[in-house]
N, CA, C and O atoms as CSV, one atom per row, in Angstrom:
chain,resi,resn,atom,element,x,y,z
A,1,UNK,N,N,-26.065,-32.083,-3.971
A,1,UNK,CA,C,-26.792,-31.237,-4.883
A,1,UNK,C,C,-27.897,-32.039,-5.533
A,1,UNK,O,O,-27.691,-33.162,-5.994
A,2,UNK,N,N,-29.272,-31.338,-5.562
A,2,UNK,CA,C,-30.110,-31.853,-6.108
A,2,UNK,C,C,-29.855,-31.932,-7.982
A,2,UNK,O,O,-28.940,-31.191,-8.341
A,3,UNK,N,N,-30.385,-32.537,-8.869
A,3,UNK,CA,C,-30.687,-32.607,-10.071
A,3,UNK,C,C,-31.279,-31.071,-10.361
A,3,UNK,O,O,-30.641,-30.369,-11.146
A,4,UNK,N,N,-32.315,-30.616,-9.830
A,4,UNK,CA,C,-33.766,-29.690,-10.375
A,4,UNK,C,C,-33.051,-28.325,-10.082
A,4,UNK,O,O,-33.548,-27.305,-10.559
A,5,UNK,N,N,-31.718,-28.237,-9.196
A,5,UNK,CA,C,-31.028,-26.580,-8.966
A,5,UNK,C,C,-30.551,-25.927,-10.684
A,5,UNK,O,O,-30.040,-26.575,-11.597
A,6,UNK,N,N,-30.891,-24.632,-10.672
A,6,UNK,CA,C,-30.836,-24.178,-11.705
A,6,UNK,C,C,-28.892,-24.146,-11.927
A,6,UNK,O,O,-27.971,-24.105,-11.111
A,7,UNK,N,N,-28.950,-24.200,-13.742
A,7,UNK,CA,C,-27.383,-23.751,-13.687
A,7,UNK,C,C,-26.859,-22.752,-13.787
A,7,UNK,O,O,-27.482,-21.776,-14.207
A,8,UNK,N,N,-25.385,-22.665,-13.389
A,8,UNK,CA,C,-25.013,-21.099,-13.402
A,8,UNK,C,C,-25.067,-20.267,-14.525
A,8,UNK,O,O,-24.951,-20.866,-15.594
A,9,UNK,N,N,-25.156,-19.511,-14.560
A,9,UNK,CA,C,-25.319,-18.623,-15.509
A,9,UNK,C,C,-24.054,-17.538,-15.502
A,9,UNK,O,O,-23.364,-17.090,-14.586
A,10,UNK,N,N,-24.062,-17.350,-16.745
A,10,UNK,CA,C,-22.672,-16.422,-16.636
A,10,UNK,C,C,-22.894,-15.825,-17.891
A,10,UNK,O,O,-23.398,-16.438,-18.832
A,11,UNK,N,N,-22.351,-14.045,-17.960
A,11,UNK,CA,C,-22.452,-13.720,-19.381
A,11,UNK,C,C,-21.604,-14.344,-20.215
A,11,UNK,O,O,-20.667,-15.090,-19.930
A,12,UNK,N,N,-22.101,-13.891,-21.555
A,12,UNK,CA,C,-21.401,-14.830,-22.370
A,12,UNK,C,C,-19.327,-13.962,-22.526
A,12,UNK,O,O,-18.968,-12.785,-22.580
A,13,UNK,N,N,-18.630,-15.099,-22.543
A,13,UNK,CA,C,-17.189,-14.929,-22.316
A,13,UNK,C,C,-16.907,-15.633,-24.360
A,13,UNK,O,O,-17.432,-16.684,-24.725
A,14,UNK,N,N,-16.153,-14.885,-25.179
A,14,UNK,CA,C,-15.392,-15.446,-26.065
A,14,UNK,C,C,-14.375,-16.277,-25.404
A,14,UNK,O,O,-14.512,-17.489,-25.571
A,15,UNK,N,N,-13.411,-15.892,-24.708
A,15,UNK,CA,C,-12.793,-17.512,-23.644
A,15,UNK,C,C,-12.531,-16.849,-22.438
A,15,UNK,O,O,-12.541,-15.675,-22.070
A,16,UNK,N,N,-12.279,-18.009,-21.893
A,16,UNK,CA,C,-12.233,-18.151,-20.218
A,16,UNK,C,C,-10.851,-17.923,-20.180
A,16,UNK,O,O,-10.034,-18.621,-20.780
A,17,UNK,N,N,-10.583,-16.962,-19.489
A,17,UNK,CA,C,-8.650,-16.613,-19.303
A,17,UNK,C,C,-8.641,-15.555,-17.851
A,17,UNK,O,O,-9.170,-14.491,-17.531
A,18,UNK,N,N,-7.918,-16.332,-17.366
A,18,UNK,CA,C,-7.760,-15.590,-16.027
A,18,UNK,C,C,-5.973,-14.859,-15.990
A,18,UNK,O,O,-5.058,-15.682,-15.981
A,19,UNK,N,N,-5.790,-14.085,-15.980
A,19,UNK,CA,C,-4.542,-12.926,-16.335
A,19,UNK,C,C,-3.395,-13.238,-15.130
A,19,UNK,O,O,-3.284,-13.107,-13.911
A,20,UNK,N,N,-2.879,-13.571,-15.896
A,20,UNK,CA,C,-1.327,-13.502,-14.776
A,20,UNK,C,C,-1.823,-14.328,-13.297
A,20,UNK,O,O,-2.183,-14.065,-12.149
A,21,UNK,N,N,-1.598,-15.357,-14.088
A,21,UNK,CA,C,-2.338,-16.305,-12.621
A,21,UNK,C,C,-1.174,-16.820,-11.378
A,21,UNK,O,O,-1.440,-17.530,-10.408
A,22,UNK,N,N,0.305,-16.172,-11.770
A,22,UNK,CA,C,1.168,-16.834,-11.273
A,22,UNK,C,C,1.948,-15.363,-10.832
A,22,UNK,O,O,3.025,-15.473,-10.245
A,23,UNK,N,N,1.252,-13.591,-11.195
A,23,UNK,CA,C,1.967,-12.767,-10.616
A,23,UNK,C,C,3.073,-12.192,-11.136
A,23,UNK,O,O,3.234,-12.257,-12.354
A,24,UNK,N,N,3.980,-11.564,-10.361
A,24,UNK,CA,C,4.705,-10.625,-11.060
A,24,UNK,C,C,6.392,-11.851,-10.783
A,24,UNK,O,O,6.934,-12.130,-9.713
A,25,UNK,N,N,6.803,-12.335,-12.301
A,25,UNK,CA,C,8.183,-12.712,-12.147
A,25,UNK,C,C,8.946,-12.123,-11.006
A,25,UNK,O,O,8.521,-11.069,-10.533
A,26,UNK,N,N,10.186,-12.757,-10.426
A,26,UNK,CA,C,11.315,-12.304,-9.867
A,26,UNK,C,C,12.354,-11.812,-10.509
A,26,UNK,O,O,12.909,-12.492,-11.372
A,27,UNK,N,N,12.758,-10.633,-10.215
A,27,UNK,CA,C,13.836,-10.045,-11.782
A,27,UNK,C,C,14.862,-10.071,-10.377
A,27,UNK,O,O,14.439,-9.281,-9.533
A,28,UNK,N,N,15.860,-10.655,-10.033
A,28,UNK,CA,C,17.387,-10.364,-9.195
A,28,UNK,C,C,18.143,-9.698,-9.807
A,28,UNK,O,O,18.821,-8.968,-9.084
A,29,UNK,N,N,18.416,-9.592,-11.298
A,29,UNK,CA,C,19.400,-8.171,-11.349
A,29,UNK,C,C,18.816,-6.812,-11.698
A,29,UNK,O,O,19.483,-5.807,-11.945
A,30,UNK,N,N,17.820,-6.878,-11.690
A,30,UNK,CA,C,17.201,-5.299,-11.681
A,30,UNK,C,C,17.751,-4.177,-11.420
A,30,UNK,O,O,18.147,-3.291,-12.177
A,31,UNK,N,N,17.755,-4.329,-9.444
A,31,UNK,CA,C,18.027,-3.404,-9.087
A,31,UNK,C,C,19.946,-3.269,-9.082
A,31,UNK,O,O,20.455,-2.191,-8.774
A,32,UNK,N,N,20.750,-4.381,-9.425
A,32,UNK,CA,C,22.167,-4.119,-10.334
A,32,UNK,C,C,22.050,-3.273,-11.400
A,32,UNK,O,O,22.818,-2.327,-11.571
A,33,UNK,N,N,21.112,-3.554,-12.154
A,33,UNK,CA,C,20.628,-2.824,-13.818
A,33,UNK,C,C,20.518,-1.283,-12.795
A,33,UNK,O,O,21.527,-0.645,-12.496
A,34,UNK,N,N,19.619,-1.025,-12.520
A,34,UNK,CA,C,19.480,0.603,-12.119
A,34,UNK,C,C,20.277,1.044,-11.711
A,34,UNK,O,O,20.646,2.073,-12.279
A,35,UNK,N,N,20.984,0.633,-10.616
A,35,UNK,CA,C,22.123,0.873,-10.188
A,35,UNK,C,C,23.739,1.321,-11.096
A,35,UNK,O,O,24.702,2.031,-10.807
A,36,UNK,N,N,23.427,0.618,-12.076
A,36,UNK,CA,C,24.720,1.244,-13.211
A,36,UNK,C,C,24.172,2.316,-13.883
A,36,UNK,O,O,24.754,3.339,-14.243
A,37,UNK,N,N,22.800,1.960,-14.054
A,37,UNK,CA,C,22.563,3.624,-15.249
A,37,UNK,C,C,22.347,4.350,-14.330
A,37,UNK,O,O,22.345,5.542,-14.635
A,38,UNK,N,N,22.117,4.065,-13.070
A,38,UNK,CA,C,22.190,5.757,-12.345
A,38,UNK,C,C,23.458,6.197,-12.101
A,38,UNK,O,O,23.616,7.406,-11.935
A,39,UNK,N,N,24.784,5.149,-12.024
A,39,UNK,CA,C,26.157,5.951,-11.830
A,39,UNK,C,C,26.311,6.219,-13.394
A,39,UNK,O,O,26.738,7.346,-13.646
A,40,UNK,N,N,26.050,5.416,-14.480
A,40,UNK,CA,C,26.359,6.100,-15.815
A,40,UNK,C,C,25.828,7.787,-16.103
A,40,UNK,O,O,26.435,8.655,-16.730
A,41,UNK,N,N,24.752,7.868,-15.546
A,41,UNK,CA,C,24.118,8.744,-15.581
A,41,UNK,C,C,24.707,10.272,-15.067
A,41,UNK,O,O,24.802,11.281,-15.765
A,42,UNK,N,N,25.046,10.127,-13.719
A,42,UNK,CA,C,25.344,10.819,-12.509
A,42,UNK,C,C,27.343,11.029,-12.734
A,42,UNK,O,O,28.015,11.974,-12.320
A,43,UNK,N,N,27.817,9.848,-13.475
A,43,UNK,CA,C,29.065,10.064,-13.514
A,43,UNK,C,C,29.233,10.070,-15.036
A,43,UNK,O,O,29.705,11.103,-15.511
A,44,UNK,N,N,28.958,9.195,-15.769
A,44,UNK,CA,C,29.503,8.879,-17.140
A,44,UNK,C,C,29.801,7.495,-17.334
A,44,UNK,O,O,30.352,6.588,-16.712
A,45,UNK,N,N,29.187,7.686,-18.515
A,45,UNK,CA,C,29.796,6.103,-19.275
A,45,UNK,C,C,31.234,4.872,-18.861
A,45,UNK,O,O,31.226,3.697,-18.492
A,46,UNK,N,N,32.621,6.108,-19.223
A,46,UNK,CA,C,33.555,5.765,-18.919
A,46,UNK,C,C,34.252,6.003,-17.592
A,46,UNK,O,O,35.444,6.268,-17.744
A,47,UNK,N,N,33.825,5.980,-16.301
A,47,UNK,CA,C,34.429,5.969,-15.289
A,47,UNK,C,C,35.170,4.791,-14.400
A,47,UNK,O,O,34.787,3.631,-14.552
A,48,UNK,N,N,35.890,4.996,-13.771
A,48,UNK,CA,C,36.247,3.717,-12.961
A,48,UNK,C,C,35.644,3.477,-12.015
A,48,UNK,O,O,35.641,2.263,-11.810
A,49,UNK,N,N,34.898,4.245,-11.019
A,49,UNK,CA,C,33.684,4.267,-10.100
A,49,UNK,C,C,32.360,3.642,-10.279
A,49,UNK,O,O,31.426,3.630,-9.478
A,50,UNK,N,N,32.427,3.127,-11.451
A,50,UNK,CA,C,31.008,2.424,-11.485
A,50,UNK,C,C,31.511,0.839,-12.430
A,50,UNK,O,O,30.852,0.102,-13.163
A,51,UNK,N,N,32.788,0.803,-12.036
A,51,UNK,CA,C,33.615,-0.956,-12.230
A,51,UNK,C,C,32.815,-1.521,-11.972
A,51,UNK,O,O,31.998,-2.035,-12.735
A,52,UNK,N,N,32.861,-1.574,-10.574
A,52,UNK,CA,C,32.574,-2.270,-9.129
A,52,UNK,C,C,30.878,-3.096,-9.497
A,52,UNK,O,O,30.393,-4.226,-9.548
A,53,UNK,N,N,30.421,-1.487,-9.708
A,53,UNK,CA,C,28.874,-2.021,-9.761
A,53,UNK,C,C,28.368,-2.581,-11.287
A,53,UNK,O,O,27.158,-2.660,-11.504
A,54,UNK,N,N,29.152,-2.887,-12.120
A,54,UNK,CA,C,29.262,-3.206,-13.602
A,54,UNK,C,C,29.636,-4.564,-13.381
A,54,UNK,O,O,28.911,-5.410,-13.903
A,55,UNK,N,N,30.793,-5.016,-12.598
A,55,UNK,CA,C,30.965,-6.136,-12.732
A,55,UNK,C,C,29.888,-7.068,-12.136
A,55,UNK,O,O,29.587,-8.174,-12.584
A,56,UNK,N,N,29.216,-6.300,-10.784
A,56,UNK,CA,C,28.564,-7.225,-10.077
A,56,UNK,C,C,27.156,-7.383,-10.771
A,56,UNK,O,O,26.340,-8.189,-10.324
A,57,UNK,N,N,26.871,-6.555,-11.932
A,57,UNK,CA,C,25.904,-7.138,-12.831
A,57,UNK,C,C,26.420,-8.010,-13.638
A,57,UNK,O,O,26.036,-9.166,-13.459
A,58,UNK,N,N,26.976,-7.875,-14.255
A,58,UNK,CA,C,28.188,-9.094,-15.291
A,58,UNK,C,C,27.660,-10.622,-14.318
A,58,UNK,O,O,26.944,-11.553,-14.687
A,59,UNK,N,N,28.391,-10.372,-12.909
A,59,UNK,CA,C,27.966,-11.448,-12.645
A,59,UNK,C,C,26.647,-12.253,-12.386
A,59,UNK,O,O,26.364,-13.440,-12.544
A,60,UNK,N,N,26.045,-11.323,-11.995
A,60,UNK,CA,C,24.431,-11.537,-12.185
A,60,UNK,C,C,23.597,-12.515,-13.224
A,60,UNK,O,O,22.887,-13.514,-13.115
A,61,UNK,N,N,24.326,-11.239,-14.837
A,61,UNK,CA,C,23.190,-11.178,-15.737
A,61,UNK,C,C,23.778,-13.097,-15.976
A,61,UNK,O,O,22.996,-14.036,-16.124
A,62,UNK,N,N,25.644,-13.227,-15.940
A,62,UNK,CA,C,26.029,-14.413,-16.653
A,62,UNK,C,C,26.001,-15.631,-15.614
A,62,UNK,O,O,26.444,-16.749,-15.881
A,63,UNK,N,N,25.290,-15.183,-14.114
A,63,UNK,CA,C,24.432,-16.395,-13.374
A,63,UNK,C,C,23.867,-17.669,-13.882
A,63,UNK,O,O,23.433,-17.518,-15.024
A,64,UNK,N,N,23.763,-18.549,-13.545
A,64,UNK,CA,C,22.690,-19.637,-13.534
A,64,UNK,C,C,21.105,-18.703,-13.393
A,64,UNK,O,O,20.686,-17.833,-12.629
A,65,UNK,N,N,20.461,-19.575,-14.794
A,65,UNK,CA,C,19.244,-18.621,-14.280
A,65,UNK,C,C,18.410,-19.221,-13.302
A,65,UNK,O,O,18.792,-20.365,-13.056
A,66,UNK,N,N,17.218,-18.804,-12.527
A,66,UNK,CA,C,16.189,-19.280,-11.769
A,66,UNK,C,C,15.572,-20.219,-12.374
A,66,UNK,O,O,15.043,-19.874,-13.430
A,67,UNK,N,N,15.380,-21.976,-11.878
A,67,UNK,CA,C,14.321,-22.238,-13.147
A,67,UNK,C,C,13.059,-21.456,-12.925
A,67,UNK,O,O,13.023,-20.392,-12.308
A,68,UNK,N,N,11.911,-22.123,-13.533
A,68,UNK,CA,C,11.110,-21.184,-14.066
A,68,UNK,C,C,9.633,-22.173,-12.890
A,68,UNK,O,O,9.712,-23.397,-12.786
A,69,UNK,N,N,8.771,-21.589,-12.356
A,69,UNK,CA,C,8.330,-22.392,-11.666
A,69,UNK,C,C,6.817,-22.825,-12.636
A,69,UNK,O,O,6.428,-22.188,-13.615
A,70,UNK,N,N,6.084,-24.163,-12.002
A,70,UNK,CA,C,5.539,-24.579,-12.932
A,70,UNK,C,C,4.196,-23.892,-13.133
A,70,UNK,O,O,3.758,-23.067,-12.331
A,71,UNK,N,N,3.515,-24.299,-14.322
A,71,UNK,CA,C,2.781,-23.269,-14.775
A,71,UNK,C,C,1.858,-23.176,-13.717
A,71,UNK,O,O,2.334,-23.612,-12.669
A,72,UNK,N,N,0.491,-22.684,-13.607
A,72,UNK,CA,C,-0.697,-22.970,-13.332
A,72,UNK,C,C,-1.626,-23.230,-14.855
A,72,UNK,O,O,-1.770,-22.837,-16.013
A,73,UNK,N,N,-2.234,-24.493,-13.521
A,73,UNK,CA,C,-3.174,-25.250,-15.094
A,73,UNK,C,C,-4.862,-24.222,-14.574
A,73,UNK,O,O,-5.846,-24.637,-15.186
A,74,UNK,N,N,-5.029,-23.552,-14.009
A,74,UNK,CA,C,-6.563,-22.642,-14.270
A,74,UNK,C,C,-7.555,-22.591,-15.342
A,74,UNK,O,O,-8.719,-22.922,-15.568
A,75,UNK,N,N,-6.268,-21.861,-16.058
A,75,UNK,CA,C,-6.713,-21.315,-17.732
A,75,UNK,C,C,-7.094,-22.887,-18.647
A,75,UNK,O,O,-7.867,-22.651,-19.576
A,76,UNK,N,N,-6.824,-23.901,-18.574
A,76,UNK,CA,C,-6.610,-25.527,-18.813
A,76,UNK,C,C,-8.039,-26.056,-18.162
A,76,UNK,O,O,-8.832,-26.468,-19.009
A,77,UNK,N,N,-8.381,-26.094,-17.117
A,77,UNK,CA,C,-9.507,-26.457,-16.373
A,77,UNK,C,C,-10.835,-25.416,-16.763
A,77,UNK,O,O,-12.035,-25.659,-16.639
A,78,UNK,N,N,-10.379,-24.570,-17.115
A,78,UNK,CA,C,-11.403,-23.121,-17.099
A,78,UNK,C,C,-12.194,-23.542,-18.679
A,78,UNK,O,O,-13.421,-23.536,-18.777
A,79,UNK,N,N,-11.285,-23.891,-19.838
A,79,UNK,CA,C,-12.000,-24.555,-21.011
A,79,UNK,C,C,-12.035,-25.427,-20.679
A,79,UNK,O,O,-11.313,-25.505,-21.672
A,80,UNK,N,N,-12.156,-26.684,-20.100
A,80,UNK,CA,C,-12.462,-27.889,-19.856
A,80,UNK,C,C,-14.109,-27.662,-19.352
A,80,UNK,O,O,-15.115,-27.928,-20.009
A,81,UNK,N,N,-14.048,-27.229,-18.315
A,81,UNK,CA,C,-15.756,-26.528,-17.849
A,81,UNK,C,C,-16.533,-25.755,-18.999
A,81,UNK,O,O,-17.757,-25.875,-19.023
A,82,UNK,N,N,-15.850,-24.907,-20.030
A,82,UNK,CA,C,-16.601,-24.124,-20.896
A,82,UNK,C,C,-17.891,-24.424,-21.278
A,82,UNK,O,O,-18.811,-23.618,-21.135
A,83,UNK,N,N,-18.055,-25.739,-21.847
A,83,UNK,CA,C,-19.493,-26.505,-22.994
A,83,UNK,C,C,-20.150,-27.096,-21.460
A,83,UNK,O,O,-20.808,-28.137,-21.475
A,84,UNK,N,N,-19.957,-26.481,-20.393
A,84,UNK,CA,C,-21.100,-27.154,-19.264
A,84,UNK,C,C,-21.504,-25.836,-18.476
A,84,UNK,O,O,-22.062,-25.915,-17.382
A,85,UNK,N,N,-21.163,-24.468,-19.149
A,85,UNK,CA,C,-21.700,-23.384,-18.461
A,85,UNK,C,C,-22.619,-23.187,-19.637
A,85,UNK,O,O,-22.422,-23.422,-20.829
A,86,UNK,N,N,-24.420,-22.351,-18.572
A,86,UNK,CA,C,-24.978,-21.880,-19.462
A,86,UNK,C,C,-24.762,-20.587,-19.778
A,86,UNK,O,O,-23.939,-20.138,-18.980
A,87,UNK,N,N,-25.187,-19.579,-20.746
A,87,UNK,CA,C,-25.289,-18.572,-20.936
A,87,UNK,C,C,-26.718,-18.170,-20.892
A,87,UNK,O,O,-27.541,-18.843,-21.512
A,88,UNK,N,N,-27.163,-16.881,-20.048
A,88,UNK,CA,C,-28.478,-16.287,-20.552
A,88,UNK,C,C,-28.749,-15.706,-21.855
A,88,UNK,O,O,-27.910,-15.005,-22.421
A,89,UNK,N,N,-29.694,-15.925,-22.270
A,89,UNK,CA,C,-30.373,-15.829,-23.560
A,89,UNK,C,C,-30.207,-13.999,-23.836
A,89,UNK,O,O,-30.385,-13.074,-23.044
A,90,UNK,N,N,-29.792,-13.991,-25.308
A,90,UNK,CA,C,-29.701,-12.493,-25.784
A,90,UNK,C,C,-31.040,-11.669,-25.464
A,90,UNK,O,O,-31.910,-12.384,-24.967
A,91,UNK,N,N,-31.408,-10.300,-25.641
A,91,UNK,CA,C,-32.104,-10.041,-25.826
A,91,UNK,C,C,-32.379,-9.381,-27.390
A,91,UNK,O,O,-31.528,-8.559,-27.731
A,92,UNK,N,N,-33.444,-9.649,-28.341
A,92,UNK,CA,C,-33.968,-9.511,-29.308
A,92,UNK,C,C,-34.349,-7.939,-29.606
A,92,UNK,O,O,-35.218,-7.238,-29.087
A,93,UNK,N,N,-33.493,-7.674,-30.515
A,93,UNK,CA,C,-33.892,-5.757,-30.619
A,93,UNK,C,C,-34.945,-5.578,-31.995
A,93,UNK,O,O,-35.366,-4.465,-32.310
């Protein structure tokens, strides 16, 4: 890159944040969770028919959890660059 190339220009941003850079979590007992309120639902609260699928959330929810994976540094690098982007000039009303 030459010196004399113009710099980027970008409108002006209050901060640099890029949204959910890592996506939608993994939820594993979810579909256990739905699965009981639709037999609670469909049968009742107190039945013996929906044990089965009660306990196997029990075991779920009282699992080892997932660790958590590591962040992304984006949002970290993204203000680091901030004070070296230009902004175009307002216009004067």
């Amino acid at each position: 890159m030459s010196a004399s190339q113009k710099p980027i220009r970008l409108p002006p941003l209050k901060i640099l944040r890029v949204r959910n850079p890592n996506g939608q979590r993994e939820r594993p007992c979810m579909a256990l969770m739905s699965s009981v309120l639709a037999c609670w639902a469909s049968a009742g609260t107190n039945t013996t028919g929906c044990a089965q699928i009660e306990q196997a959330l029990r075991n779920c929810m009282d699992g080892p959890q997932p660790s958590k994976p590591r962040a992304n540094e984006i949002n970290y690098h993204l203000s680091r660059f901030k004070d070296k982007l230009t902004y175009p000039e307002r216009k004067k009303r």
